[in-house]
C-alpha cells in the first residue's frame, strides 16, 4: 500500500515544475517518516485476515484502538509505550492492556484456526507485559504456585487476576449472562497471584469463546422449541430437549478422547475436543429435528409437571457443558 | 456468514470492501493537511477518518467526485441531505430545481447541475422543468437518479434505441420478434401525447433484464422493476423512473432514507433543533431571523466529525493569513 502511495505521488514530478517535485518528495518523506505505509499495511492485513463483514467499521475500530493505546490521556501522540514512568497509574495501564488484548481476541472467530491462535498469542504477550516490575527485564518473582511451564515466558506468565478478568469479559461480550458463566469461570479460575502459562490461557480463552457460542445456540434452541411467547415451556419438554443435547455432547466427546481430568493431558488435543464438541452441537441444534420431535412427543405423557423458563433451560444447558470442561492445572 | 466463506479470494474481498479507495483518499487528505494532522497524531487521524466513514459523516463538504465514488458515499450523502433539509419538507415549502441545487451546493460546493436537472425531469415527467416541487418528491427522485446514476443513464440509452426502432446497442435481444413490434409508430394508442412515445413494457423489461446481467454497477432490485413494468401496457422513460423513485422496496434497498411515512420524523434532530432555538431566543443579539438552513447547518457541523471541524478551522486560518497553499499535489 505504501508503495502504491509512493508510486502515486512519485509519478507526478516527471513533467512538473520544480516546486511540485519537491513537494512530492516531501510527501514521500513525510509518509515514510510517519510510518503511514507500515500502519496501513498492518491494518489491511488484519482486516483481510479477519474477513470482517464490515471492513470500514473494522478499520475504524482498529485505528481507534491503536490510537487509544499509543496516546494515553487526551493529548500527545507517538511513543506512549515508552511512557510507563509517567503519571499514569499501573491500574490504568493494566486496564488499557486488557482492553487491547480483548480487542485482539475479538478479531477472529475461534473457528478461524490460525488467525485466532495468532490473536490469542498477541493478547497473551500483551497481558504478560503488564506491570512495571516485569517490563524492566528483571527476573520475575518466581512462578508462584502451580505453573512451571516448559516454554519459559519472559514476563513469567499472565497474572491470574488478569486472566480471570479476561475470561469474564469474553463471556459477557459473548452475550452470556454473568450468572450463567459464573460456574464455568469458577472451574477455569486461577488464583490472583498465580502466573498463568500460555497453554492454560489459550485453553481458557477458547473455552469461553466456545461456551458463548454454545449458550447462544442453546438460547436459540429454547426459543425454537418452546415458543417463549406463549409463556414458559413445560418442564417435561425442556428436559426432553436437554436430554437430546446431552446425548449429542456425549457422542461428540466419546468419539474423540476420554474425559478424565488429567493434569498432563496435552492441552492441544483437549482444545480440539472442545472445538469438535462445538461443531457437533451446532449440528445437533439443527439437524436432529426428528429425534427432538420424538423426544418431545413422548415428553408430556411421562415427564414431570411444572414449567421451565428460559433461564432454567440455559442454566441446565450450561451445566451440561461445564461438567465436560477439562481443567488444566 | 461471510467470514466462513473463505472461498472468496483476498483480492476480491478487498475490492468488494472498497477499502483501498478510502485508504487512498485518507492519505491524500493527510498530505493535503499534514501540518495539522501530525500535530494530532497520524493514527488518531486515521481513526477519525474511518470512524467518520463508518458514521456517514465523511461526505459533508467534500467534492462531487468523492461523494459519488462508492455506493456507501452516495447513500451517506442522501442521508445527510435528508437530515439537513427535512425541515423544508416539514414546512411544506415547494422549491424550484435551481433552489434545490443551491441547497445541494451548500453540502457539496461543486455539485453539478445535470443530476439535479435529471431528478427534476423525473418528478415533472420531463415537462415544465421550472415547476416547484415538494421536498419529498424531489428527494426520492434525486435518490434514484443519484444512487443509480449509471443505471439510469443506460436505461435512457436503451429506451431511446427502442423508440428509434433499433435494437438497443448494448443489448442482444434473442429473437427479432420483440423488435419488430416496436412502437412509436403504432397508431392504436392515440391517447395522450405522453403515452404515445412510450414503449411496450415487456420489451423494455426484456432489454433491462439482459442488460442487468452484464451490468457491473448497482441497479434497483429486478423484482421491483418487473413489478413496475407489469402494471401498464405502455410506459415512457420518465414514468418508469417515477414509479421506481416511488417504490418503497427500492428505497429500502438503498437504505439511506426512511420510508415515506416516516420521512419527516427524526426525534434526535428535533431535539437538537429545539435546543438551538432555545439558545437563539435566549441571546437576543444573535440573528434570530436567520434562515432554517443556516441553523441546520450549524447543528450538522456540530454533529460532524472533529476532523471536519479541524479542516474548517484550518481553512479559515489559511484564508486569514493570506498564504496560498497548493492542494493539488496528491490528486489523480
XYZ file of C-alpha atoms in Angstrom:
661
model
C 0.000 0.000 0.000
C 2.722 2.391 0.950
C 4.438 1.530 -2.249
C 1.322 2.323 -4.105
C 1.033 5.671 -2.432
C 4.616 6.424 -3.114
C 4.312 5.494 -6.707
C 1.249 7.616 -6.952
C 2.860 10.680 -5.569
C 6.159 9.795 -7.110
C 4.710 9.638 -10.588
C 3.826 13.297 -10.576
C 7.158 15.136 -10.651
C 8.326 13.973 -14.062
C 6.668 16.613 -16.111
C 6.127 19.080 -13.333
C 7.914 22.231 -12.383
C 10.458 22.012 -9.609
C 8.151 23.219 -6.889
C 5.877 20.313 -7.449
C 8.703 17.838 -7.438
C 9.974 18.920 -4.078
C 6.505 18.866 -2.712
C 6.053 15.313 -3.840
C 9.400 14.377 -2.321
C 8.299 15.992 0.868
C 5.133 13.974 0.761
C 7.018 10.773 0.333
C 9.376 11.614 3.111
C 6.518 12.615 5.318
C 4.702 9.348 4.727
C 7.711 7.226 5.453
C 8.663 9.274 8.483
C 5.214 8.975 9.958
C 5.218 5.258 9.244
C 1.991 5.536 7.299
C 2.838 2.649 4.992
C 3.529 0.274 7.842
C 0.456 1.433 9.654
C -1.844 0.892 6.696
C -0.271 -2.368 5.656
C -0.734 -3.734 9.150
C -4.342 -2.619 9.268
C -5.248 -4.074 5.903
C -3.564 -7.372 6.656
C -5.521 -7.633 9.883
C -8.694 -6.807 8.043
C -8.147 -9.407 5.351
C -7.265 -11.962 7.954
C -10.403 -11.306 9.954
C -12.642 -11.043 6.895
C -14.916 -8.733 8.755
C -18.379 -8.239 7.325
C -17.969 -4.540 7.934
C -14.464 -3.665 6.705
C -14.797 0.064 7.278
C -16.073 -0.446 10.782
C -13.229 -2.830 11.351
C -10.632 -0.279 10.295
C -12.294 2.405 12.382
C -12.093 0.194 15.445
C -8.583 -0.851 14.592
C -7.248 2.682 14.409
C -9.241 3.863 17.394
C -7.772 1.056 19.380
C -4.267 1.801 18.192
C -4.758 5.459 18.955
C -6.001 4.832 22.448
C -3.005 2.613 23.051
C -0.391 4.963 21.732
C -1.741 8.135 23.226
C -2.885 7.764 26.785
C -4.673 10.712 28.206
C -6.054 13.363 25.956
C -3.136 14.987 24.246
C 0.119 13.922 22.737
C 0.959 11.378 20.171
C 3.524 8.806 19.344
C 5.728 6.909 21.671
C 3.461 6.481 24.606
C 4.520 2.899 25.005
C 7.720 4.142 26.485
C 5.898 6.405 28.858
C 5.352 3.935 31.611
C 7.186 6.089 34.079
C 4.678 8.839 33.518
C 1.858 9.874 35.754
C -0.311 7.060 34.507
C -1.175 4.647 37.277
C -0.397 0.986 36.963
C -4.064 0.173 37.201
C -4.959 2.339 34.245
C -2.198 0.811 32.233
C -3.360 -2.646 33.097
C -6.880 -1.757 32.033
C -5.524 -0.454 28.786
C -3.630 -3.637 28.109
C -6.699 -5.647 28.948
C -8.808 -3.662 26.508
C -6.256 -4.069 23.838
C -5.952 -7.795 24.453
C -9.708 -8.226 24.336
C -9.815 -6.326 21.146
C -7.301 -8.709 19.607
C -9.295 -11.680 20.807
C -12.411 -10.290 19.175
C -10.775 -10.003 15.791
C -11.264 -13.533 14.605
C -13.818 -16.191 15.375
C -12.435 -19.249 17.102
C -13.269 -21.346 14.089
C -10.696 -19.395 12.104
C -7.849 -21.548 13.349
C -4.581 -19.798 12.710
C -5.924 -16.270 12.836
C -7.486 -16.954 16.193
C -4.312 -18.591 17.506
C -2.211 -15.640 16.445
C -4.533 -13.251 18.172
C -4.533 -15.284 21.358
C -0.762 -15.191 21.294
C -0.708 -11.439 20.827
C -3.222 -10.947 23.613
C -1.219 -13.187 25.895
C 2.004 -11.319 25.265
C 0.247 -8.055 25.875
C -1.167 -9.102 29.187
C 2.104 -10.693 30.084
C 3.924 -7.420 29.682
C 1.618 -5.685 32.124
C 3.050 -4.496 35.380
C 6.066 -2.237 35.534
C 8.258 -4.557 37.521
C 8.171 -7.142 34.804
C 8.802 -4.791 31.992
C 12.181 -3.671 33.127
C 13.649 -7.050 32.398
C 14.041 -8.177 35.972
C 13.661 -11.779 36.769
C 10.018 -12.331 37.558
C 9.175 -13.008 41.137
C 9.242 -16.677 40.594
C 6.484 -18.897 39.325
C 4.042 -18.613 42.142
C 2.465 -21.928 42.738
C 1.230 -24.113 40.033
C 2.732 -23.109 36.815
C 6.137 -24.237 35.849
C 5.937 -24.085 32.152
C 8.304 -25.714 29.751
C 8.309 -22.692 27.467
C 9.528 -20.036 29.802
C 7.817 -16.724 29.415
C 9.694 -13.501 29.604
C 7.175 -11.987 31.940
C 6.653 -15.219 33.826
C 3.053 -15.566 32.724
C -0.136 -13.581 32.855
C -1.279 -12.863 36.352
C -4.236 -14.946 37.440
C -6.397 -11.966 38.240
C -5.947 -10.553 34.790
C -6.623 -13.914 33.231
C -9.874 -14.290 35.129
C -10.879 -10.775 34.161
C -10.207 -11.549 30.507
C -12.421 -14.599 30.632
C -15.192 -12.677 32.361
C -15.133 -10.016 29.698
C -15.115 -12.580 26.922
C -18.197 -14.266 28.313
C -20.131 -11.084 28.885
C -19.204 -9.775 25.455
C -20.366 -13.076 24.038
C -23.804 -12.337 25.405
C -23.650 -14.802 28.261
C -25.271 -13.531 31.460
C -22.891 -13.384 34.409
C -24.976 -15.848 36.368
C -24.669 -18.423 33.621
C -20.966 -18.029 33.102
C -20.110 -17.938 36.802
C -19.855 -21.723 37.246
C -17.617 -22.018 34.201
C -15.379 -19.237 35.447
C -15.143 -20.896 38.822
C -13.983 -24.006 37.076
C -11.353 -22.252 34.988
C -10.378 -19.959 37.827
C -6.790 -19.258 38.696
C -5.654 -17.568 41.878
C -4.876 -13.900 41.518
C -1.232 -14.386 42.369
C -0.713 -17.293 40.004
C 1.227 -16.846 36.819
C -0.799 -18.345 34.009
C 1.184 -20.089 31.279
C 0.242 -19.759 27.662
C -1.393 -23.167 27.289
C -3.725 -22.549 30.172
C -4.522 -19.091 28.906
C -5.298 -20.360 25.459
C -7.440 -23.128 26.802
C -9.401 -20.733 28.967
C -9.946 -18.252 26.200
C -11.020 -20.867 23.716
C -13.345 -22.492 26.210
C -15.033 -19.190 26.925
C -15.370 -18.426 23.241
C -16.896 -21.821 22.546
C -19.063 -21.529 25.608
C -20.503 -18.217 24.455
C -21.377 -19.728 21.118
C -22.840 -22.736 22.832
C -25.052 -20.673 25.101
C -26.312 -18.677 22.187
C -27.179 -21.890 20.415
C -28.937 -23.150 23.488
C -30.928 -19.942 23.786
C -31.933 -20.258 20.188
C -32.855 -23.871 20.696
C -35.117 -22.947 23.573
C -36.765 -20.208 21.580
C -37.195 -22.534 18.647
C -38.624 -25.431 20.564
C -40.557 -23.852 23.335
C -42.219 -20.766 21.875
C -41.356 -18.409 24.724
C -44.047 -16.016 23.579
C -46.632 -18.374 24.883
C -45.251 -18.412 28.370
C -42.687 -20.810 29.771
C -42.454 -24.230 28.258
C -43.334 -27.261 30.218
C -40.538 -28.756 32.206
C -41.011 -32.121 30.598
C -40.455 -30.637 27.197
C -37.377 -28.797 28.369
C -35.883 -31.870 29.930
C -36.507 -33.871 26.803
C -34.656 -31.304 24.749
C -31.818 -31.167 27.239
C -31.591 -34.931 27.113
C -31.069 -34.795 23.384
C -28.491 -32.098 23.834
C -26.641 -34.194 26.363
C -26.609 -37.171 24.055
C -25.151 -35.039 21.335
C -22.433 -33.817 23.666
C -21.579 -37.328 24.715
C -21.377 -38.614 21.188
C -19.022 -35.892 20.209
C -16.720 -36.368 23.137
C -16.823 -40.130 23.267
C -15.596 -40.299 19.746
C -12.514 -38.256 20.367
C -10.989 -38.767 23.772
C -11.846 -39.816 27.238
C -12.905 -37.178 29.626
C -10.684 -37.668 32.591
C -9.307 -34.598 34.216
C -5.633 -35.053 33.847
C -3.036 -32.510 34.652
C -0.699 -33.775 31.994
C -3.112 -34.109 29.147
C -1.789 -32.488 26.063
C -3.738 -29.333 26.001
C -3.961 -29.353 22.273
C -5.984 -32.490 21.966
C -8.317 -31.194 24.587
C -8.800 -27.976 22.720
C -9.663 -29.887 19.654
C -12.261 -31.766 21.586
C -13.785 -28.521 22.638
C -13.966 -27.260 19.144
C -15.288 -30.567 17.928
C -17.933 -30.560 20.588
C -18.987 -27.165 19.415
C -19.317 -28.365 15.867
C -21.387 -31.342 16.920
C -23.534 -29.071 18.967
C -24.190 -26.713 16.198
C -25.197 -29.690 14.193
C -27.319 -31.204 16.884
C -29.081 -27.926 17.467
C -30.144 -28.023 13.889
C -30.013 -31.391 12.333
C -31.932 -33.754 14.503
C -35.415 -32.362 14.475
C -36.629 -35.892 14.150
C -35.011 -37.051 17.359
C -36.035 -33.881 19.063
C -39.569 -34.297 17.843
C -39.653 -37.826 19.059
C -38.475 -36.839 22.494
C -40.919 -34.010 22.635
C -43.834 -36.161 21.648
C -43.121 -38.585 24.416
C -42.321 -35.938 26.977
C -45.705 -34.577 28.010
C -47.033 -38.032 28.764
C -44.445 -39.104 31.243
C -42.261 -36.185 32.238
C -42.637 -34.278 35.454
C -45.137 -31.469 35.600
C -44.410 -27.784 36.018
C -42.791 -25.274 33.780
C -39.277 -24.451 32.762
C -38.356 -20.922 31.828
C -35.622 -19.827 29.538
C -33.212 -19.123 32.356
C -33.569 -22.561 33.856
C -33.051 -24.099 30.481
C -29.971 -22.006 29.906
C -28.507 -22.935 33.250
C -29.149 -26.603 32.682
C -27.590 -26.440 29.244
C -24.618 -24.576 30.662
C -24.171 -27.213 33.300
C -24.047 -29.920 30.660
C -21.217 -28.050 29.024
C -19.324 -27.113 32.139
C -19.129 -30.599 33.538
C -17.329 -31.549 30.361
C -14.741 -28.827 30.539
C -11.357 -30.104 31.442
C -9.255 -28.333 33.972
C -5.648 -27.827 33.122
C -3.555 -27.259 36.136
C -21.872 -15.632 7.045
C -19.122 -14.007 5.130
C -16.236 -14.885 7.320
C -16.669 -18.595 6.872
C -16.732 -18.439 3.138
C -13.021 -18.237 2.609
C -13.794 -19.223 -0.967
C -13.672 -15.537 -1.891
C -10.051 -14.694 -2.661
C -8.392 -11.960 -0.666
C -8.089 -9.523 -3.531
C -11.737 -9.919 -4.350
C -12.674 -9.340 -0.753
C -10.525 -6.240 -0.760
C -12.041 -4.969 -3.980
C -15.563 -5.531 -2.705
C -14.820 -3.732 0.502
C -13.762 -0.541 -1.338
C -11.278 -0.109 1.453
C -8.428 0.812 -0.845
C -10.393 3.722 -2.184
C -10.848 5.105 1.307
C -7.270 4.398 2.266
C -6.035 6.294 -0.719
C -8.360 9.198 -0.057
C -7.307 9.245 3.581
C -3.670 9.508 2.548
C -4.427 12.297 0.068
C -6.268 14.230 2.719
C -3.477 13.635 5.145
C -0.923 15.015 2.736
C -3.077 17.981 1.984
C -3.276 18.980 5.607
C -0.246 17.338 7.036
C 0.855 20.056 9.430
C -2.271 19.949 11.491
C -2.557 16.190 11.478
C 0.992 15.484 12.515
C 0.378 17.658 15.493
C -2.596 15.474 16.139
C -1.105 12.066 15.548
C -1.336 10.109 12.359
C -3.022 7.147 13.998
C -5.639 9.367 15.543
C -6.177 10.884 12.146
C -6.846 7.505 10.544
C -9.073 6.537 13.434
C -11.177 9.604 12.884
C -11.203 9.285 9.159
C -12.547 5.759 9.242
C -14.961 6.492 12.060
C -16.472 9.271 10.044
C -16.738 6.990 7.011
C -18.464 4.466 9.198
C -20.858 7.070 10.585
C -21.564 8.544 7.160
C -20.313 11.983 8.147
C -17.427 11.786 5.753
C -19.196 13.179 2.679
C -20.056 16.514 4.191
C -18.493 19.403 2.262
C -16.483 17.075 0.093
C -16.130 17.329 -3.650
C -18.630 15.768 -6.010
C -16.240 13.167 -7.357
C -15.800 11.893 -3.818
C -19.425 11.748 -2.792
C -20.381 9.751 -5.833
C -17.389 7.408 -5.705
C -18.885 4.485 -3.787
C -22.388 3.265 -3.034
C -21.718 3.932 0.625
C -20.765 7.529 -0.127
C -23.858 8.015 -2.221
C -26.118 6.618 0.446
C -24.352 8.725 3.068
C -24.852 11.851 1.034
C -28.547 11.119 0.581
C -28.905 10.670 4.288
C -27.093 13.900 5.032
C -29.254 15.666 2.517
C -32.394 14.399 4.144
C -31.236 15.243 7.625
C -30.212 18.754 6.698
C -33.270 19.797 4.795
C -36.008 17.753 6.336
C -37.440 20.954 7.776
C -38.256 22.096 4.281
C -40.395 19.040 3.819
C -41.966 19.630 7.179
C -42.938 23.172 6.435
C -44.316 22.054 3.087
C -42.299 24.529 1.065
C -42.102 23.974 -2.645
C -38.838 24.818 -4.318
C -37.577 25.028 -7.851
C -34.876 22.931 -9.372
C -32.311 25.699 -9.066
C -33.146 26.235 -5.444
C -32.595 22.563 -4.754
C -29.297 22.800 -6.497
C -28.272 25.670 -4.257
C -29.143 23.591 -1.237
C -27.060 20.740 -2.604
C -24.164 23.084 -3.142
C -24.194 24.081 0.481
C -23.270 20.488 1.241
C -21.111 19.837 -1.782
C -19.729 23.027 -3.327
C -19.115 21.647 -6.798
C -22.357 19.763 -7.171
C -23.160 19.834 -10.894
C -26.447 20.859 -12.407
C -27.109 17.826 -14.531
C -28.142 15.271 -11.884
C -30.440 17.869 -10.317
C -31.977 18.538 -13.686
C -32.489 14.876 -14.291
C -34.139 14.438 -10.919
C -36.467 17.322 -11.698
C -37.336 15.699 -15.012
C -38.341 12.564 -13.186
C -40.589 14.480 -10.804
C -42.116 16.653 -13.509
C -42.185 13.912 -16.127
C -39.902 15.882 -18.403
C -42.423 18.666 -18.574
C -42.177 22.293 -17.456
C -38.934 21.774 -15.656
C -39.161 25.084 -13.816
C -42.145 23.993 -11.745
C -41.914 23.900 -7.995
C -41.502 20.553 -6.308
C -42.088 19.300 -2.815
C -39.023 18.175 -0.919
C -40.056 14.553 -0.653
C -40.915 14.238 -4.339
C -37.626 15.739 -5.247
C -35.573 13.762 -2.799
C -36.942 10.375 -3.822
C -36.427 11.154 -7.483
C -32.994 12.521 -6.718
C -32.183 9.379 -4.793
C -32.918 7.183 -7.787
C -31.018 9.443 -10.107
C -28.021 9.903 -7.845
C -27.656 6.443 -6.385
C -28.241 4.540 -9.615
C -26.835 7.168 -11.962
C -25.057 4.716 -14.261
C -28.099 2.530 -14.459
C -30.495 5.392 -15.076
C -28.287 6.658 -17.829
C -28.030 3.265 -19.503
C -31.771 2.787 -19.357
C -32.192 6.048 -21.212
C -29.917 4.779 -23.966
C -31.851 1.549 -24.172
C -35.133 3.403 -24.179
C -34.096 5.769 -26.924
C -32.883 2.887 -29.022
C -36.172 1.152 -28.572
C -38.027 4.308 -29.523
C -35.932 4.730 -32.601
C -36.829 1.239 -33.545
C -33.384 -0.210 -33.469
C -32.047 -2.952 -31.352
C -30.517 -1.384 -28.278
C -26.821 -1.365 -28.965
C -25.733 -2.739 -25.672
C -28.318 -5.458 -25.543
C -28.577 -8.596 -27.530
C -32.210 -9.409 -27.842
C -32.532 -13.092 -28.575
C -35.420 -13.000 -31.009
C -36.276 -10.399 -33.534
C -39.992 -10.605 -32.807
C -39.852 -8.175 -29.953
C -38.104 -5.654 -32.094
C -40.472 -5.969 -34.971
C -43.327 -4.928 -32.759
C -41.512 -1.794 -31.889
C -43.688 1.128 -31.023
C -43.774 4.822 -31.641
C -45.442 4.325 -34.978
C -48.218 2.069 -33.759
C -51.283 4.225 -34.021
C -53.573 2.210 -31.787
C -52.685 4.260 -28.718
C -53.849 7.682 -29.667
C -54.365 8.850 -26.131
C -52.125 11.454 -24.668
C -49.018 12.603 -26.351
C -47.053 11.472 -23.391
C -48.242 7.938 -23.817
C -47.536 7.917 -27.487
C -43.816 7.949 -27.182
C -43.806 5.163 -24.680
C -42.599 1.685 -25.351
C -44.026 -1.674 -24.631
C -43.167 -2.590 -21.048
C -42.416 -6.222 -21.800
C -39.840 -5.267 -24.413
C -38.245 -2.796 -22.083
C -38.284 -5.386 -19.315
C -36.537 -7.876 -21.551
C -33.859 -5.413 -22.520
C -33.274 -4.282 -18.974
C -33.121 -7.859 -17.794
C -30.458 -8.732 -20.334
C -28.640 -5.542 -19.549
C -28.576 -6.153 -15.796
C -26.905 -9.497 -16.357
C -23.825 -7.726 -17.611
C -24.040 -4.509 -15.652
C -21.245 -4.021 -13.178
C -22.736 -1.102 -11.275
C -25.599 -1.455 -8.898
C -29.134 -1.382 -10.161
C -32.555 -1.458 -8.474
C -33.784 -4.913 -7.477
C -35.087 -6.729 -10.526
C -38.290 -7.789 -8.837
C -39.199 -4.133 -8.310
C -38.579 -3.279 -11.936
C -40.588 -6.232 -13.140
C -43.398 -5.205 -10.849
C -43.409 -1.663 -12.168
C -43.284 -2.788 -15.762
C -46.132 -5.222 -15.343
C -48.525 -2.526 -14.225
C -49.090 -0.729 -17.500
C -49.303 -1.606 -21.138
C -47.389 1.423 -22.266
C -44.553 3.075 -20.469
C -42.368 6.091 -21.054
C -38.889 6.575 -19.717
C -39.897 9.132 -17.132
C -42.990 7.343 -15.967
C -40.835 4.268 -15.484
C -38.307 6.210 -13.414
C -41.061 7.934 -11.462
C -42.518 4.583 -10.460
C -39.093 3.348 -9.452
C -38.458 6.505 -7.443
C -41.657 5.986 -5.532
C -41.080 2.284 -4.995
C -40.688 1.627 -1.289
C -38.701 -1.579 -1.743
C -36.082 0.249 -3.765
C -35.876 2.914 -1.106
C -35.285 0.196 1.438
C -32.677 -1.480 -0.723
C -30.664 1.729 -0.775
C -31.237 2.131 2.911
C -30.391 5.811 3.160
C -33.791 7.392 3.605
C -36.668 6.446 5.844
C -39.919 5.268 4.346
C -42.201 7.929 3.019
C -44.449 7.588 6.028
C -41.608 8.356 8.419
C -39.996 10.862 6.154
C -40.492 13.811 8.455
C -39.773 12.101 11.732
C -36.372 12.395 13.333
C -36.678 12.922 17.067
C -32.947 13.234 17.624
C -32.668 16.109 15.209
C -35.817 17.692 16.575
C -34.242 17.760 19.983
C -31.121 19.386 18.647
C -33.226 21.945 16.887
C -35.250 22.721 19.961
C -32.038 23.283 21.865
C -30.782 25.528 19.132
C -33.947 27.541 19.008
C -33.876 27.890 22.783
C -30.321 29.203 22.534
C -31.258 31.679 19.884
C -34.177 33.043 21.828
C -32.017 33.435 24.921
C -29.374 35.506 23.235
C -31.117 38.494 21.711
C -28.005 39.666 19.913
C -27.998 36.702 17.625
C -29.700 36.764 14.336
C -32.930 35.051 15.261
C -34.449 35.579 11.889
C -31.661 33.539 10.343
C -32.709 31.014 7.824
C -33.563 27.491 8.863
C -30.886 26.270 6.559
C -28.168 28.192 8.349
C -29.279 26.884 11.692
C -29.407 23.347 10.417
C -26.002 23.614 9.001
C -24.753 24.698 12.333
C -26.322 21.723 14.041
C -24.877 19.491 11.469
C -21.434 20.882 11.827
C -21.546 20.226 15.482
C -22.515 16.663 14.805
C -19.955 16.113 12.125
C -16.635 14.554 12.839
C -13.980 16.574 14.580
C -11.806 16.033 11.557
C -14.123 18.203 9.524
C -14.105 20.895 12.097
C -10.378 20.975 12.129
C -10.427 21.087 8.427
C -12.586 24.138 8.608
C -10.587 25.887 11.199
C -7.588 25.229 9.095
C -9.209 26.724 6.058
C -10.092 29.834 7.928
C -6.556 30.206 9.160
C -5.218 29.787 5.713
C -7.524 32.366 4.359
C -6.748 34.835 7.086
C -3.004 34.800 6.818
C -3.241 35.059 3.105
C -0.796 32.322 2.384
C -1.565 30.315 -0.677
C -1.369 26.630 -0.325
C -1.016 24.165 -3.089
C -3.544 21.467 -2.669
C -3.324 19.503 -5.853
C -0.175 17.534 -5.187
C -1.922 14.303 -4.417
C -4.726 14.352 -6.865
C -5.019 11.876 -9.698
